PDB file of C-alpha atoms in Angstrom:
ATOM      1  CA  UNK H   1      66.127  97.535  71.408  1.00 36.00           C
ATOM      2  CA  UNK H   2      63.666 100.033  72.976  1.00 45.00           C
ATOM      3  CA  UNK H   3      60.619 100.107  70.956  1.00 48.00           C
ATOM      4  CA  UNK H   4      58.881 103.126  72.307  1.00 60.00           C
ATOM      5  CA  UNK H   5      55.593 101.194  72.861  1.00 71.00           C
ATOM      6  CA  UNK H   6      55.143 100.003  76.425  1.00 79.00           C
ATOM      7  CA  UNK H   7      51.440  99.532  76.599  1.00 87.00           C
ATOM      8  CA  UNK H   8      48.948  97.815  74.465  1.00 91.00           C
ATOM      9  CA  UNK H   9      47.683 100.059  71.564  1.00 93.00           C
ATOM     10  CA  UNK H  10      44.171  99.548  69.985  1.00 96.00           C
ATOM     11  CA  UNK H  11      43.967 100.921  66.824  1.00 97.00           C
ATOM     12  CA  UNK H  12      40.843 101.010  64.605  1.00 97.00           C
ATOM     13  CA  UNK H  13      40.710 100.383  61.226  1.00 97.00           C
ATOM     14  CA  UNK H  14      37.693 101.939  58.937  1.00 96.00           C
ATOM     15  CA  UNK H  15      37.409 101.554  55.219  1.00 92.00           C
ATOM     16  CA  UNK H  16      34.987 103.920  53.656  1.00 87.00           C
ATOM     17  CA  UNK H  17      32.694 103.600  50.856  1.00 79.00           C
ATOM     18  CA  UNK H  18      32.726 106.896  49.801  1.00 68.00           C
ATOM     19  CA  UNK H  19      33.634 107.937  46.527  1.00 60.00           C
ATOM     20  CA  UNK H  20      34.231 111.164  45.180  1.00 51.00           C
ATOM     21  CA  UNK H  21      30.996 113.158  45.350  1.00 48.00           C
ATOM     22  CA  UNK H  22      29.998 111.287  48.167  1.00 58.00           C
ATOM     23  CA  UNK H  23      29.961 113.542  51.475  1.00 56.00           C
ATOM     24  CA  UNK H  24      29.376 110.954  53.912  1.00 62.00           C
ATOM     25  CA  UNK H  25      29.477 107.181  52.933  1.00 73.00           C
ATOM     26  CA  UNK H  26      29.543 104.104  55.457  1.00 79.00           C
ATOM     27  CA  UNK H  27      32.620 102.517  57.094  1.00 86.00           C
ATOM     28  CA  UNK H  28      31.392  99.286  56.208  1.00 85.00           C
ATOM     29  CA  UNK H  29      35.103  97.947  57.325  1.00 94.00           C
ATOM     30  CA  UNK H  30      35.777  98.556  61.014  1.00 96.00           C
ATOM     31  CA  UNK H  31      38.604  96.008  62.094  1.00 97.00           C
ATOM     32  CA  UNK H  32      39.834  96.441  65.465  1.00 97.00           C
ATOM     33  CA  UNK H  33      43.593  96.066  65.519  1.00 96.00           C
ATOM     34  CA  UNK H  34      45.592  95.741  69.040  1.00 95.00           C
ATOM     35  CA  UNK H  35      49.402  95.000  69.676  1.00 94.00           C
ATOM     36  CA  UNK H  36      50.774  94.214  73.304  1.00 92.00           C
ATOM     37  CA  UNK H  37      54.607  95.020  73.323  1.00 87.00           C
ATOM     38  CA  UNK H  38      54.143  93.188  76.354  1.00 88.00           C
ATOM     39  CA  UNK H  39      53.619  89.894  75.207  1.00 89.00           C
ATOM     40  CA  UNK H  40      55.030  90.608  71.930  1.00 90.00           C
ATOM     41  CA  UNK H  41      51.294  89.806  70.624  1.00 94.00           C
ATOM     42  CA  UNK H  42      48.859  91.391  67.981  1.00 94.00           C
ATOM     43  CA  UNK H  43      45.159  90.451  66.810  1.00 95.00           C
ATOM     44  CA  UNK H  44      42.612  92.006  64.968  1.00 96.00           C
ATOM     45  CA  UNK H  45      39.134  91.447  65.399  1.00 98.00           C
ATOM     46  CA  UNK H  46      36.471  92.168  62.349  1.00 97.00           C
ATOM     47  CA  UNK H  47      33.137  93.708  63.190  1.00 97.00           C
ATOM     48  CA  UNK H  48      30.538  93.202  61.099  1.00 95.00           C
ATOM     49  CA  UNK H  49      28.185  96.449  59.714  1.00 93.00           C
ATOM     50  CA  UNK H  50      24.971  94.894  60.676  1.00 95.00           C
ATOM     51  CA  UNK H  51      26.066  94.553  64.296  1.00 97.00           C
ATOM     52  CA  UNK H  52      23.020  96.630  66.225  1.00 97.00           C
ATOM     53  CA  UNK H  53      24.581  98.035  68.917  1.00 97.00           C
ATOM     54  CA  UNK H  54      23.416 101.899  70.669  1.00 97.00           C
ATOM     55  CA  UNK H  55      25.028 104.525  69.664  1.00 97.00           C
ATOM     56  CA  UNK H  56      26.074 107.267  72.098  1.00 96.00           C
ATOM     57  CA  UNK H  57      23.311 109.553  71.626  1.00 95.00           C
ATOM     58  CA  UNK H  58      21.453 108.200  68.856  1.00 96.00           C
ATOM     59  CA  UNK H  59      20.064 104.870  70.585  1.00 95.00           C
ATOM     60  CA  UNK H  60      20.154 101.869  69.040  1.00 95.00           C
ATOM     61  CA  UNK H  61      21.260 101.213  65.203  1.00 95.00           C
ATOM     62  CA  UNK H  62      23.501  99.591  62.622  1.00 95.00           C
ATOM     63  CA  UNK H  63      27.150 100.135  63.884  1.00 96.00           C
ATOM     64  CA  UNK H  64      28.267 101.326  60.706  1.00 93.00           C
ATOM     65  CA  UNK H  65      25.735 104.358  61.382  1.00 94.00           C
ATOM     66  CA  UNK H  66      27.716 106.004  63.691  1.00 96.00           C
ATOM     67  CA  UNK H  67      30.377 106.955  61.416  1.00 95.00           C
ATOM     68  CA  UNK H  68      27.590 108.236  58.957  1.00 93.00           C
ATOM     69  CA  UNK H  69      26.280 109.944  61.905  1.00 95.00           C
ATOM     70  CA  UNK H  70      29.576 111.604  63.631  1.00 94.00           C
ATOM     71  CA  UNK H  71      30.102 113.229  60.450  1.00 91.00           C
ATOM     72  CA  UNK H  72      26.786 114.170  58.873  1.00 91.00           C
ATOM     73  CA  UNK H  73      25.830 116.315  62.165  1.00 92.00           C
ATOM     74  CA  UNK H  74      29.940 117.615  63.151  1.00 89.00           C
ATOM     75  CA  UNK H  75      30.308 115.203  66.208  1.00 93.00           C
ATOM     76  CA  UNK H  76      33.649 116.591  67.749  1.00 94.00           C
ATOM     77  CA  UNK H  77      36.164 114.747  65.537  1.00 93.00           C
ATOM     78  CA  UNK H  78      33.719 113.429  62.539  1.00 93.00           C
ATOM     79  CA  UNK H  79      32.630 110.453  61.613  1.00 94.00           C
ATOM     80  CA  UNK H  80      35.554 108.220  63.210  1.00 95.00           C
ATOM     81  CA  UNK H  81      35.432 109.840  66.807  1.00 97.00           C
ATOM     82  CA  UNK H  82      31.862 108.245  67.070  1.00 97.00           C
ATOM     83  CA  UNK H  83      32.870 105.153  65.737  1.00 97.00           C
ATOM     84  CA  UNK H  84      35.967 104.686  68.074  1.00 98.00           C
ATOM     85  CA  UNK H  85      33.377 105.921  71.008  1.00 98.00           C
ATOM     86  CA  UNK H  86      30.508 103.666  69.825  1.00 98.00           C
ATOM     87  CA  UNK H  87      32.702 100.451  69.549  1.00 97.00           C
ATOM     88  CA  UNK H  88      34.510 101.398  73.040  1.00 96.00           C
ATOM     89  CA  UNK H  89      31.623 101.557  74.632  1.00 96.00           C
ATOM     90  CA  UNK H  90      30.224  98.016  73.020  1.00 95.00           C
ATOM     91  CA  UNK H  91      33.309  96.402  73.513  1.00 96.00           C
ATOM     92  CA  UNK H  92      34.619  98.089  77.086  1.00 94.00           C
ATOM     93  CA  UNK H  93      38.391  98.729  75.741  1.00 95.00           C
ATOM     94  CA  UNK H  94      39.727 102.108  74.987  1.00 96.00           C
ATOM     95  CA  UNK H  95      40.579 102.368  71.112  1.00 97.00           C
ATOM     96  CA  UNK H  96      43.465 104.800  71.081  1.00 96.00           C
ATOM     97  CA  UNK H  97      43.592 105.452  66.880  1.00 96.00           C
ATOM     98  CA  UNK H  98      42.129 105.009  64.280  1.00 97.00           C
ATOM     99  CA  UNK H  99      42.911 105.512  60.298  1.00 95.00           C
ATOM    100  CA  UNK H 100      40.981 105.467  57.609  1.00 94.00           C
ATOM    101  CA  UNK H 101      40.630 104.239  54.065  1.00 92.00           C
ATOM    102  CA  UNK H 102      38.774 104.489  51.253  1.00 88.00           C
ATOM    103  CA  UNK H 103      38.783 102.868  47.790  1.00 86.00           C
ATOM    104  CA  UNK H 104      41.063 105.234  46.298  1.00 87.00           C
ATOM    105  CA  UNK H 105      43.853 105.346  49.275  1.00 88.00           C
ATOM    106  CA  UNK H 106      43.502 101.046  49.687  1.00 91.00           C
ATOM    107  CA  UNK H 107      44.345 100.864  45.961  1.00 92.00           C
ATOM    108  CA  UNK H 108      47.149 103.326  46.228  1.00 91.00           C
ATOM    109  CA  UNK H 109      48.242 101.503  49.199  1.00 92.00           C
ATOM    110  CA  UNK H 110      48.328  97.637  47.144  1.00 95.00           C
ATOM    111  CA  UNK H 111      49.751  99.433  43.729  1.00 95.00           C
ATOM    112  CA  UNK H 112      52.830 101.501  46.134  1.00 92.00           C
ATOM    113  CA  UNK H 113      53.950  97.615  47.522  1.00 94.00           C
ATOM    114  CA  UNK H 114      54.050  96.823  43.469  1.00 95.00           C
ATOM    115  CA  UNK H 115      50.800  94.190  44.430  1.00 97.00           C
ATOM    116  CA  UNK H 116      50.153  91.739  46.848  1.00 97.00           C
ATOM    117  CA  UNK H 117      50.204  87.673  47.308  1.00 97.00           C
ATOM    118  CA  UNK H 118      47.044  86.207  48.284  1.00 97.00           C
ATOM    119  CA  UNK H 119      45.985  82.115  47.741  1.00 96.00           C
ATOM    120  CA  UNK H 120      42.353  82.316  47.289  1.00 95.00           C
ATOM    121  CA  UNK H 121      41.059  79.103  48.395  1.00 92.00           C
ATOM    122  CA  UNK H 122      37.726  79.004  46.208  1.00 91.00           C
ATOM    123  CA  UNK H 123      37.125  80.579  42.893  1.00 93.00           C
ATOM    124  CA  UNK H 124      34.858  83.529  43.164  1.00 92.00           C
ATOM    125  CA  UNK H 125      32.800  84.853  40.041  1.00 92.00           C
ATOM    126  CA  UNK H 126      30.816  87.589  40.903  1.00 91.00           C
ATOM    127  CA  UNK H 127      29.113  89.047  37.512  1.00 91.00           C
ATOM    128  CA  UNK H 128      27.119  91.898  39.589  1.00 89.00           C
ATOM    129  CA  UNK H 129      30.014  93.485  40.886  1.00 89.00           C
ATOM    130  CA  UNK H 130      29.208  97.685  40.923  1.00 86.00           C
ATOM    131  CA  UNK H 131      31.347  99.457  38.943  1.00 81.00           C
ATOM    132  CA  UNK H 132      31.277 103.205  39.975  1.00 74.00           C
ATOM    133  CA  UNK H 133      28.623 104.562  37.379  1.00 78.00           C
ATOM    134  CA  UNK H 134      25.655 102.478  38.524  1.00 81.00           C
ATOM    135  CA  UNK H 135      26.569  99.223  36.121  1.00 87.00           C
ATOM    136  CA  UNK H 136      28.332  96.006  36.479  1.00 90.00           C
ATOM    137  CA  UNK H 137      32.640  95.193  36.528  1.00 89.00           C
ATOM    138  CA  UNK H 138      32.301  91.543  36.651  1.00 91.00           C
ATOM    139  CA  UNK H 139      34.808  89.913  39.013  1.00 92.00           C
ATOM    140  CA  UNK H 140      36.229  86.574  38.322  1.00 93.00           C
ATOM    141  CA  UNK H 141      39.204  84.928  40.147  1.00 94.00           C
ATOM    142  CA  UNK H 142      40.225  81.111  40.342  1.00 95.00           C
ATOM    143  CA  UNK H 143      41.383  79.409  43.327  1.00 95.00           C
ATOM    144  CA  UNK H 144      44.884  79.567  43.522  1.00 96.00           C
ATOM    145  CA  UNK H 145      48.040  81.644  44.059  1.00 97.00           C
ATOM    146  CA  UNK H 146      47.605  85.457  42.715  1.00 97.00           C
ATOM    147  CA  UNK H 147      49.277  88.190  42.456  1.00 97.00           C
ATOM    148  CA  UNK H 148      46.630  91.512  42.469  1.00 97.00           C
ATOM    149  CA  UNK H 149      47.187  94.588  41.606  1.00 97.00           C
ATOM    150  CA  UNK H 150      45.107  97.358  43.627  1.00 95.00           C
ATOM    151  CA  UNK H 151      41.974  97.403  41.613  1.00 93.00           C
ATOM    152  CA  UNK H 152      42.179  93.945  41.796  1.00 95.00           C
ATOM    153  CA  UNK H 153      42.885  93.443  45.916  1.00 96.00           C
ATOM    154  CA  UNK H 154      39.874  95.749  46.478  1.00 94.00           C
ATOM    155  CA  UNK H 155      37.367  93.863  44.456  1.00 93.00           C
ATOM    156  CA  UNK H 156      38.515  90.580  46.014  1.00 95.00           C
ATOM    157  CA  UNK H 157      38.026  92.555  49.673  1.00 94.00           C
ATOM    158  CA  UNK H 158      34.448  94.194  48.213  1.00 90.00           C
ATOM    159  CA  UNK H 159      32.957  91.126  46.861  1.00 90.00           C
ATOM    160  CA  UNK H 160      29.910  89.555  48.557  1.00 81.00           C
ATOM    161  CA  UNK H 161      28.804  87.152  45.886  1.00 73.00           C
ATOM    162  CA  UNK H 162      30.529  83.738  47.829  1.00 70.00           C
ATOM    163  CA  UNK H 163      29.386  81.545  50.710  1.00 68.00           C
ATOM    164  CA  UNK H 164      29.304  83.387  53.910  1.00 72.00           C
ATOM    165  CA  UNK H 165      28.304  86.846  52.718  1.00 83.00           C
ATOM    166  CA  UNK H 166      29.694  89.775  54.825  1.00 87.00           C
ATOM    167  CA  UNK H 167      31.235  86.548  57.451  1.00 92.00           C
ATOM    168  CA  UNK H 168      33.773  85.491  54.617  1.00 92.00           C
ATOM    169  CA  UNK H 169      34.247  89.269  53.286  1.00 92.00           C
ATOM    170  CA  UNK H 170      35.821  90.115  56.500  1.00 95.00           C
ATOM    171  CA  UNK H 171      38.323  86.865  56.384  1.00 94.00           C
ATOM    172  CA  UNK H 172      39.308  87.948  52.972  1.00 95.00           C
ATOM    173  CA  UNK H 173      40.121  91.738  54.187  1.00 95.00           C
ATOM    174  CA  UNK H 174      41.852  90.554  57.204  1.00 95.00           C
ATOM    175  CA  UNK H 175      44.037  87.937  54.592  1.00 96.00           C
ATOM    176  CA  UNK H 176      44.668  90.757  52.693  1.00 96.00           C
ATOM    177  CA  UNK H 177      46.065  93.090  55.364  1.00 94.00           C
ATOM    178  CA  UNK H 178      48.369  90.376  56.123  1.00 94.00           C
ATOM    179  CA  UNK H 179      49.600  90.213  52.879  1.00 95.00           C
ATOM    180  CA  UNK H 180      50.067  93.922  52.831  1.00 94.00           C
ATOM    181  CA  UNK H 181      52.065  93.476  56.348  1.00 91.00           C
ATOM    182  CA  UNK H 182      54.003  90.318  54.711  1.00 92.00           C
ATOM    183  CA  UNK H 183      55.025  92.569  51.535  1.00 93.00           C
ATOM    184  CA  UNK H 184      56.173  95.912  53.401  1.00 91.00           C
ATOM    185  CA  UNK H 185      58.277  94.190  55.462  1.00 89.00           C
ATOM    186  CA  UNK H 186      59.809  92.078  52.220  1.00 91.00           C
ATOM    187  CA  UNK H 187      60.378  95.322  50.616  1.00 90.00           C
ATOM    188  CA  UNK H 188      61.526  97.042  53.630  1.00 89.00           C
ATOM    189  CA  UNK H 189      58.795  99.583  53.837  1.00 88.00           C
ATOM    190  CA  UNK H 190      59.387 100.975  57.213  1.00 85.00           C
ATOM    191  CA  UNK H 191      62.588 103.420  56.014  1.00 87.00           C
ATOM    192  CA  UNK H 192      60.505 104.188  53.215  1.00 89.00           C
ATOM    193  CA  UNK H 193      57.522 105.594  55.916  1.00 89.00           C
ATOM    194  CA  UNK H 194      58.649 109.230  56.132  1.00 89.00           C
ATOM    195  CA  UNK H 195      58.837 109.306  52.472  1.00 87.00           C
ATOM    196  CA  UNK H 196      55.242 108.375  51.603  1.00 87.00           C
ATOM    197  CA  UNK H 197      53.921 109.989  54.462  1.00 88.00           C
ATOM    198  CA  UNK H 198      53.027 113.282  52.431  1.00 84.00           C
ATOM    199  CA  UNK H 199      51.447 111.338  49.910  1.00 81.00           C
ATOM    200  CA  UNK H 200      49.625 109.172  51.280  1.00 84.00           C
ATOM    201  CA  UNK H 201      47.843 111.783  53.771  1.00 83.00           C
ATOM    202  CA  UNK H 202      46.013 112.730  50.844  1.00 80.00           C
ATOM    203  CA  UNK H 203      43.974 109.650  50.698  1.00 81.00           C
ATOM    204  CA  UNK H 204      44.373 107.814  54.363  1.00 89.00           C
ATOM    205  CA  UNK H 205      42.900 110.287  57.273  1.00 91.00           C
ATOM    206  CA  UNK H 206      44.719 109.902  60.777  1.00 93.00           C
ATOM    207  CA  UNK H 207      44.792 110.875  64.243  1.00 94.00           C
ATOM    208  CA  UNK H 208      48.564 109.108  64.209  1.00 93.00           C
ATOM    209  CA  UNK H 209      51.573 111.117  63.894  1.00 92.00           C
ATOM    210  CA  UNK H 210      54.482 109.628  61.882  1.00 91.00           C
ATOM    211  CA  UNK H 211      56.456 108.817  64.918  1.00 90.00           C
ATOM    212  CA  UNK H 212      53.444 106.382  66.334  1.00 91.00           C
ATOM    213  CA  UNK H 213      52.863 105.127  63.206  1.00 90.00           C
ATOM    214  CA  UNK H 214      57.436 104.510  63.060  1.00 89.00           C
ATOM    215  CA  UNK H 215      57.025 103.259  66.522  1.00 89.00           C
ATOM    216  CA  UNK H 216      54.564 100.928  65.779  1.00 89.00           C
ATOM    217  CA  UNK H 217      56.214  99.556  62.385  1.00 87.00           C
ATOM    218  CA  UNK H 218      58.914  98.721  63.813  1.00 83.00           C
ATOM    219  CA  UNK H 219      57.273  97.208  66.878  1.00 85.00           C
ATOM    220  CA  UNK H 220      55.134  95.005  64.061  1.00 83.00           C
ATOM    221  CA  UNK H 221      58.330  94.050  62.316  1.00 82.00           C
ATOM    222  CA  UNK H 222      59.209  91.854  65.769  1.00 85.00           C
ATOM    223  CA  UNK H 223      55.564  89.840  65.876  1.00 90.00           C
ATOM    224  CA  UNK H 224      55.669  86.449  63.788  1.00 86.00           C
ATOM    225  CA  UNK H 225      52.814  85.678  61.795  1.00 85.00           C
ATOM    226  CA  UNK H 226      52.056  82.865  64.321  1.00 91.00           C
ATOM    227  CA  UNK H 227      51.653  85.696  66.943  1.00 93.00           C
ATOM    228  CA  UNK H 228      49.077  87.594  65.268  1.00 94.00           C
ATOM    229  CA  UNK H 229      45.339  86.333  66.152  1.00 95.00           C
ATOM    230  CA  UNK H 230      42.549  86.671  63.906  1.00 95.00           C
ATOM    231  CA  UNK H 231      38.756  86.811  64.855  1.00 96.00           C
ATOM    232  CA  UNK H 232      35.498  87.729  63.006  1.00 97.00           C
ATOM    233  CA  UNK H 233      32.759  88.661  65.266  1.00 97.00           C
ATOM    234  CA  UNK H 234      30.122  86.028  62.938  1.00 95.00           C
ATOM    235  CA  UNK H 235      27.171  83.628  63.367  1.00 94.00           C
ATOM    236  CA  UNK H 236      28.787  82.185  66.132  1.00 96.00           C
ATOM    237  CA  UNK H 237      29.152  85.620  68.674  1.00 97.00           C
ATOM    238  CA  UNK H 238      25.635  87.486  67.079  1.00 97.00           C
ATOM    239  CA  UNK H 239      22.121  86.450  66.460  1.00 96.00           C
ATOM    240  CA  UNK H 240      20.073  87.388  63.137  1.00 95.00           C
ATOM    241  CA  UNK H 241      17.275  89.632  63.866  1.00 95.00           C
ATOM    242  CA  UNK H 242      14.720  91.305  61.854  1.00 95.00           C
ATOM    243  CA  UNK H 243      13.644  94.562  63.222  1.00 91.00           C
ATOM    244  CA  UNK H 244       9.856  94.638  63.556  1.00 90.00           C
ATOM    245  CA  UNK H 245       9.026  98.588  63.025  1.00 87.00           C
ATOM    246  CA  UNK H 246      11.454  98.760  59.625  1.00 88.00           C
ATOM    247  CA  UNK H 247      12.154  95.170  58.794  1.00 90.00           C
ATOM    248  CA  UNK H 248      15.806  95.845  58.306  1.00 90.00           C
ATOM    249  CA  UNK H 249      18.204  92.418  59.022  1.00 93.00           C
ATOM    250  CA  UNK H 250      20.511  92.846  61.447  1.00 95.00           C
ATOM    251  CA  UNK H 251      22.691  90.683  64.234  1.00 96.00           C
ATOM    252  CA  UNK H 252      21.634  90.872  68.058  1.00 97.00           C
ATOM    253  CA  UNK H 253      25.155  90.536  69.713  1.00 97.00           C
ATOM    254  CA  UNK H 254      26.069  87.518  71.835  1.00 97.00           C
ATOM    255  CA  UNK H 255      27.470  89.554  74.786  1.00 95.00           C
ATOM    256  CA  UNK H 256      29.176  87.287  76.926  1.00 96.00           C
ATOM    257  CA  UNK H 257      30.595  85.442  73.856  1.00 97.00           C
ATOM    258  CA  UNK H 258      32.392  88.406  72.373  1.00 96.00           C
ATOM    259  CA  UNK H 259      33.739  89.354  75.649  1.00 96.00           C
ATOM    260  CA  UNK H 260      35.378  86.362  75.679  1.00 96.00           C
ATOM    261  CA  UNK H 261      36.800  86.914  72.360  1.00 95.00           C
ATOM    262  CA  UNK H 262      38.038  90.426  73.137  1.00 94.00           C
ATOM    263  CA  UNK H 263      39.666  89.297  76.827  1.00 91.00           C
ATOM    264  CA  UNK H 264      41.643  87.197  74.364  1.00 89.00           C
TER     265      UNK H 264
END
């Protein structure tokens, strides 16, 4: 059957940190997601925050600036627009959409598909993990099979008390988007879309209408798991850096490497 799509769609993924009361916040999440109806093919590729990369007319910085930036000062389309133009320009593909999350809508999101299935393959126990009032919700979860809830799934994607910092953070979110893909389609989700559209516009912000975000579902109901590649832009595509003037840590990216990556 016709699925509507006939070119590759890049679609870009932000989850906020902001909170209510918080204006602006960080997308410390950006995950790059692309599907090619073509070859029946989809991938997403995990950027990390640190990434210094120039941003279009604010020179060089922290990727994760630009959507502070685009909607602190009213760039034409907030805080996203900047991002998707900032990570277009670094990466040389148009990024045709974007949609963003914060806590509040992610959580919604896990509790609507009644929880998600995730092995963990290495007990985390993270003691100093923020609660929202400036003290501590401890975080422990074995290794193992699980089942977690949305307060849970969050903390699990949040947490950056294991081996590999913000590296292994981004394999867990991109794990747990699977498992959110995995469930929706068990439970049939897609006829359910038009449905939950109303609500869920009140915590996920959009420049997708409902019928490219149909079109798309049922596109993604055709591509296997073994057709969907994953790739975090890590230690092996950037370089660690200190910046002399401010001494802030960030990663000098490999250039040539990650255009590999992204051809693929």
């Amino acid at each position: 059957p016709d699925s509507g799509l006939n070119e590759r769609l890049n679609i870009l993924l932000l989850g906020s940190d902001s909170r209510s009361g918080d204006k602006y916040g960080h997308a410390d999440t950006m995950i790059l997601l692309t599907v090619d109806p073509i070859s029946k093919t989809a991938g997403m590729l995990s950027i990390p925050r640190d990434l210094w990369v120039t941003i279009p007319g604010y020179g060089e910085n922290r990727i994760n600036q630009a959507f502070f930036f685009g909607k602190q000062n009213g760039y034409p389309g907030g805080g996203p627009a900047l991002a998707m133009k900032t990570i277009q320009d670094h990466l040389g593909i148009p990024v045709h959409f974007y949609i963003l999350v914060d806590f509040e809508g992610f959580q919604e999101i896990v509790d609507i598909l009644g929880g998600i299935d995730i092995d963990v393959p290495t007990t985390i126990n993270d003691p100093t993990y923020p609660d929202n009032d400036g003290g501590y919700d401890p975080f422990f979860i074995e290794a193992g099979t699980h089942t977690l809830d949305g307060h849970e799934a969050l903390r699990y994607a949040r947490t950056r008390n294991t081996f590999g910092g913000d590296f292994a953070r981004a394999r867990r979110q991109q794990q747990i988007l699977l498992a959110i893909r995995d469930k929706a389609l068990k439970l049939n989700m897609i006829s359910k879309i038009p449905e939950l559209w109303d609500s869920l516009a009140q915590t996920i912000d959009t420049n997708m209408q409902l019928s490219d975000v149909l079109t798309l579902a049922k596109f993604v109901d055709n591509i296997g798991p073994d057709r969907i590649q994953a790739v975090v832009i890590d230690s092996d595509l950037t370089t660690a850096h200190v910046i002399p003037d401010t001494g802030a840590s960030v990663l000098l990216p490999l250039r040539e490497k990650i255009q590999t990556v992204v051809t693929e």
